[in-house]
Amino acid sequence: MSIRISATLEARMVDGEGRIVCVSCSHPLGPTDQPWKPAATLNELPMKGAGGEVYTAGDDVLLRQFNCPSCGKVLDTETALRGDPFLIDEVDVSALSDS
Ligand SMILES: [Zn+2]
């Protein structure tokens, strides 16, 4: 059994344990009860100028891309100030262990 938690991630039972995995390549990103973003490859890009001259945010506003360390697919993005902690989504996947 698996539960799709986003367009790029799903919770899946692996060896009797709930794991977050990349949908594209099944690379494991950690247990379902822990944040997965620290297991991803992080790419931080300055937002200043990202949309041309229209976007003139300060140099500390970043676009963070979280990529699969195996296949490289972008798993999620967020905007943040430099040094901010990752935004952590909490998704109820308790139905995974009920099956
Ligand atoms: Zn992948």
Short mmCIF file of C-alpha atoms and ligand atoms in Angstrom, two decimals:
data_model
loop_
_atom_site.label_atom_id
_atom_site.label_comp_id
_atom_site.label_asym_id
_atom_site.label_seq_id
_atom_site.Cartn_x
_atom_site.Cartn_y
_atom_site.Cartn_z
CA MET A 1 0.00 0.00 0.00
CA SER A 2 1.06 3.57 -0.63
CA ILE A 3 -0.41 7.00 0.01
CA ARG A 4 0.33 9.83 -2.40
CA ILE A 5 1.24 12.90 -0.34
CA SER A 6 2.16 15.24 -3.21
CA ALA A 7 2.76 15.17 -6.96
CA THR A 8 6.32 13.97 -6.32
CA LEU A 9 6.23 12.06 -3.01
CA GLU A 10 4.42 9.11 -1.55
CA ALA A 11 4.38 7.20 1.74
CA ARG A 12 5.02 3.51 1.21
CA MET A 13 5.56 0.47 3.41
CA VAL A 14 9.15 -0.79 2.97
CA ASP A 15 10.25 -3.82 5.01
CA GLY A 16 7.37 -3.22 7.42
CA GLU A 17 8.22 0.47 8.00
CA GLY A 18 6.52 3.55 6.60
CA ARG A 19 8.88 5.47 4.31
CA ILE A 20 8.66 8.65 2.27
CA VAL A 21 9.88 7.91 -1.27
CA CYS A 22 10.38 9.78 -4.55
CA VAL A 23 7.52 8.83 -6.89
CA SER A 24 9.80 8.94 -9.94
CA CYS A 25 12.55 6.57 -8.79
CA SER A 26 11.41 5.15 -5.39
CA HIS A 27 14.50 6.57 -3.63
CA PRO A 28 13.80 6.56 0.15
CA LEU A 29 13.86 9.92 1.92
CA GLY A 30 13.33 8.73 5.47
CA PRO A 31 10.63 7.43 7.80
CA THR A 32 7.10 8.83 7.58
CA ASP A 33 7.32 10.30 11.09
CA GLN A 34 10.36 12.46 10.26
CA PRO A 35 10.77 15.48 7.93
CA TRP A 36 12.03 14.33 4.51
CA LYS A 37 13.58 17.63 3.33
CA PRO A 38 16.94 17.12 5.12
CA ALA A 39 17.40 13.93 3.01
CA ALA A 40 16.92 15.84 -0.25
CA THR A 41 19.58 17.72 -2.20
CA LEU A 42 19.11 21.43 -1.54
CA ASN A 43 19.57 24.10 -4.21
CA GLU A 44 19.13 27.72 -3.06
CA LEU A 45 18.74 30.45 -5.65
CA PRO A 46 18.35 34.19 -5.05
CA MET A 47 14.85 35.43 -5.91
CA LYS A 48 16.15 38.87 -6.85
CA GLY A 49 15.82 39.14 -10.60
CA ALA A 50 14.25 35.69 -10.91
CA GLY A 51 11.28 37.16 -12.76
CA GLY A 52 13.25 39.89 -14.49
CA GLU A 53 13.44 43.46 -13.26
CA VAL A 54 9.88 43.30 -11.92
CA TYR A 55 10.97 41.20 -8.94
CA THR A 56 13.29 43.30 -6.81
CA ALA A 57 13.33 41.49 -3.45
CA GLY A 58 16.36 41.79 -1.24
CA ASP A 59 19.33 39.53 -1.72
CA ASP A 60 18.32 37.43 1.29
CA VAL A 61 15.06 36.13 -0.27
CA LEU A 62 15.74 32.67 -1.68
CA LEU A 63 13.98 30.06 -3.77
CA ARG A 64 14.79 26.68 -2.29
CA GLN A 65 14.55 23.62 -4.51
CA PHE A 66 14.52 20.22 -2.82
CA ASN A 67 15.73 17.63 -5.33
CA CYS A 68 15.76 13.85 -5.21
CA PRO A 69 19.39 12.82 -4.51
CA SER A 70 18.96 9.82 -6.83
CA CYS A 71 17.12 11.04 -9.95
CA GLY A 72 17.43 14.81 -9.48
CA LYS A 73 13.70 15.55 -9.86
CA VAL A 74 12.51 18.67 -8.06
CA LEU A 75 10.43 17.32 -5.16
CA ASP A 76 9.29 20.62 -3.65
CA THR A 77 10.10 24.31 -3.55
CA GLU A 78 9.68 27.08 -1.02
CA THR A 79 10.65 30.71 -0.63
CA ALA A 80 12.54 31.66 2.50
CA LEU A 81 14.87 34.18 4.01
CA ARG A 82 18.50 33.10 4.15
CA GLY A 83 19.00 30.95 7.27
CA ASP A 84 15.30 30.25 7.85
CA PRO A 85 14.46 26.68 8.90
CA PHE A 86 12.79 24.46 6.31
CA LEU A 87 9.00 24.60 6.09
CA ILE A 88 7.83 21.21 7.34
CA ASP A 89 4.53 19.76 6.13
CA GLU A 90 2.82 17.29 8.41
CA VAL A 91 0.65 14.75 6.60
CA ASP A 92 -1.42 12.08 8.32
CA VAL A 93 -0.39 8.73 6.82
CA SER A 94 -1.69 6.57 9.68
CA ALA A 95 -3.83 4.64 7.16
CA LEU A 96 -0.57 3.26 5.74
CA SER A 97 0.10 1.13 8.82
CA ASP A 98 -3.57 0.10 9.11
CA SER A 99 -3.36 -1.99 5.96
ZN ZN B 1 13.95 10.26 -7.46
#
